Tab-separated table of C-alpha atoms in Angstrom:
chain	number	residue	atom	x	y	z
A	139	MET	CA	281.001	25.644	18.930
A	140	GLY	CA	277.795	25.367	16.969
A	141	ALA	CA	274.379	25.793	18.571
A	142	ASP	CA	273.806	22.044	18.655
A	143	GLY	CA	277.277	21.351	20.093
A	144	GLN	CA	278.245	19.147	17.154
A	145	GLU	CA	280.676	21.553	15.479
A	146	TYR	CA	283.787	22.319	17.464
A	147	ARG	CA	287.510	22.584	17.120
A	148	SER	CA	290.326	22.808	19.606
A	149	ASN	CA	294.042	23.247	19.114
A	150	ASP	CA	297.056	22.853	21.370
A	151	ASN	CA	299.142	25.146	19.144
A	152	GLY	CA	302.537	23.719	20.020
A	153	GLU	CA	301.826	22.690	23.601
A	154	PRO	CA	302.001	18.965	24.419
A	155	SER	CA	299.038	17.085	22.966
A	156	GLY	CA	295.827	17.421	24.984
A	157	THR	CA	297.143	20.016	27.433
A	158	ALA	CA	295.535	23.177	26.033
A	159	GLY	CA	292.732	22.647	23.518
A	160	LYS	CA	290.883	19.846	25.318
A	161	PRO	CA	290.793	21.550	28.747
A	162	ILE	CA	289.546	24.785	27.143
A	163	LEU	CA	286.922	22.904	25.126
A	164	GLY	CA	285.830	21.095	28.287
A	165	GLN	CA	285.185	24.454	29.973
A	166	LEU	CA	283.105	25.675	27.023
A	167	ILE	CA	280.986	22.537	27.274
A	168	SER	CA	280.620	22.660	31.064
A	169	HIS	CA	279.655	26.365	31.003
A	170	ASP	CA	277.072	25.559	28.280
A	171	PHE	CA	278.372	28.022	25.691
A	172	SER	CA	277.875	27.714	21.943
A	173	ASP	CA	278.733	29.877	18.946
A	174	ILE	CA	281.844	31.129	20.688
A	175	LEU	CA	285.550	31.448	20.147
A	176	LEU	CA	287.845	31.322	23.150
A	177	VAL	CA	291.565	31.949	22.851
A	178	VAL	CA	293.945	31.560	25.799
A	179	VAL	CA	297.425	33.030	25.446
A	180	ARG	CA	300.175	31.824	27.773
A	181	TYR	CA	303.481	33.610	28.098
A	182	PHE	CA	306.378	31.380	29.175
A	183	GLY	CA	307.866	32.741	32.385
A	184	GLY	CA	310.792	30.358	32.657
A	185	VAL	CA	309.064	27.773	34.854
A	186	LYS	CA	308.115	24.476	33.254
A	187	LEU	CA	304.652	23.426	34.430
A	188	GLY	CA	304.581	19.863	33.116
A	189	THR	CA	301.553	18.359	31.403
A	190	SER	CA	299.272	18.347	34.465
A	191	GLY	CA	300.262	21.938	35.311
A	192	LEU	CA	299.514	23.051	31.758
A	193	ILE	CA	296.110	21.377	31.841
A	194	VAL	CA	295.225	23.114	35.118
A	195	ALA	CA	296.520	26.478	33.873
A	196	TYR	CA	294.551	26.395	30.608
A	197	ARG	CA	291.399	25.009	32.259
A	198	THR	CA	291.508	27.675	34.994
A	199	ALA	CA	292.143	30.524	32.548
A	200	ALA	CA	289.242	29.390	30.365
A	201	SER	CA	286.906	28.943	33.347
A	202	GLU	CA	287.688	32.399	34.736
A	203	ALA	CA	287.244	34.048	31.332
A	204	LEU	CA	283.871	32.337	30.826
A	205	ALA	CA	282.711	33.215	34.357
A	206	ALA	CA	283.439	36.886	33.638
A	207	ALA	CA	281.851	36.841	30.162
A	208	ASN	CA	278.498	38.421	29.416
A	209	LYS	CA	276.425	35.520	28.156
A	210	ILE	CA	273.830	36.486	25.546
A	211	GLU	CA	271.151	33.939	24.764
A	212	ARG	CA	270.014	33.737	21.162
A	213	LEU	CA	267.486	31.325	19.715
A	214	VAL	CA	267.987	29.403	16.509
A	215	GLU	CA	265.066	30.405	14.315
A	216	GLN	CA	263.500	29.357	11.026
A	217	GLU	CA	261.800	31.797	8.685
A	218	MET	CA	258.464	30.667	7.314
A	219	LYS	CA	256.098	32.144	4.760
A	220	LEU	CA	252.426	31.460	5.498
A	221	THR	CA	249.814	32.011	2.803
A	222	PHE	CA	246.160	31.709	3.770
A	223	THR	CA	242.688	33.143	3.202
A	224	TYR	CA	241.020	35.686	5.448
A	225	ASP	CA	238.778	32.845	6.660
A	226	HIS	CA	241.768	31.308	8.459
A	227	MET	CA	243.041	34.516	10.072
A	228	ASN	CA	241.770	33.513	13.550
A	229	LEU	CA	243.574	30.171	13.304
A	230	VAL	CA	246.823	31.884	12.327
A	231	MET	CA	246.466	34.512	15.062
A	232	ARG	CA	245.883	31.767	17.657
A	233	MET	CA	249.189	30.200	16.594
A	234	VAL	CA	250.860	33.623	16.873
A	235	LYS	CA	249.470	34.067	20.393
A	236	ASP	CA	250.482	30.554	21.525
A	237	LEU	CA	253.964	30.259	19.958
A	238	SER	CA	255.005	33.957	19.824
A	239	PRO	CA	256.845	33.987	16.502
A	240	ARG	CA	258.464	37.216	15.345
A	241	ILE	CA	256.254	38.631	12.560
A	242	ILE	CA	258.489	39.963	9.812
A	243	SER	CA	255.780	41.139	7.417
A	244	GLN	CA	252.114	40.811	6.509
A	245	ASP	CA	250.600	41.486	3.102
A	246	TYR	CA	246.878	41.491	2.314
A	247	THR	CA	245.683	41.038	-1.245
A	248	ASP	CA	242.465	42.005	-3.013
A	249	ASP	CA	241.691	38.365	-3.789
A	250	GLY	CA	241.144	37.531	-0.101
A	251	SER	CA	244.502	36.011	0.777
A	252	VAL	CA	247.163	36.951	3.293
A	253	MET	CA	250.892	36.368	3.142
A	254	MET	CA	252.698	36.472	6.488
A	255	ARG	CA	256.431	36.018	7.009
A	256	ILE	CA	257.409	34.853	10.479
A	257	SER	CA	260.561	33.783	12.242
A	258	ILE	CA	260.073	31.085	14.866
A	259	ARG	CA	262.182	28.918	17.140
A	260	LEU	CA	263.486	25.975	15.139
A	261	SER	CA	262.053	23.578	17.713
A	262	TYR	CA	258.542	24.997	17.069
A	263	VAL	CA	258.455	24.469	13.279
A	264	ASP	CA	256.544	21.178	13.483
A	265	ARG	CA	254.095	22.706	15.954
A	266	VAL	CA	253.373	25.528	13.493
A	267	ARG	CA	252.619	22.986	10.786
A	268	SER	CA	250.285	21.025	13.066
A	269	TYR	CA	248.238	24.129	13.896
A	270	PHE	CA	246.915	24.302	10.379
A	271	ILE	CA	245.871	20.700	9.792
A	272	VAL	CA	242.080	20.533	9.387
A	273	ASN	CA	240.454	17.259	8.324
A	274	GLY	CA	243.865	15.823	7.484
A	275	GLN	CA	244.904	18.711	5.201
A	276	SER	CA	246.756	21.943	5.768
A	277	VAL	CA	244.575	25.024	5.361
A	278	VAL	CA	247.658	27.265	5.278
A	279	ARG	CA	250.394	27.006	2.638
A	280	ILE	CA	253.776	26.994	4.380
A	281	GLU	CA	257.116	27.660	2.718
A	282	THR	CA	260.494	27.650	4.487
A	283	ASP	CA	263.678	29.339	3.370
């Protein structure tokens, strides 16, 4: 499942339609997981479970696996290149203090300009841009990858 929950795929792989993939997918959604692959393997033991039994079996197996999983939270980030003059260093550093981007690199030039590469939460990109608007114009040149 993608970070925004819009990309997903489930498969019943030979089981009756809707008895394996959908219950597993439902557990991924209800446990709020993304960027994950979950595979449930069922060995036939001679007892036919029927469609409702299969749904319960796959849903329960998925739920128990997810409950035992170590969930690692990662943020979706955007890299940005900021170019500005020394005069605007305080403005840029205020943004760094407020939004806490990860600073990848900083380069200072002899001509009085600074180039800073940052990585910031995707949801903060517009806020970064708004920090540098002075009198209706941006005082920092911003490039995104």
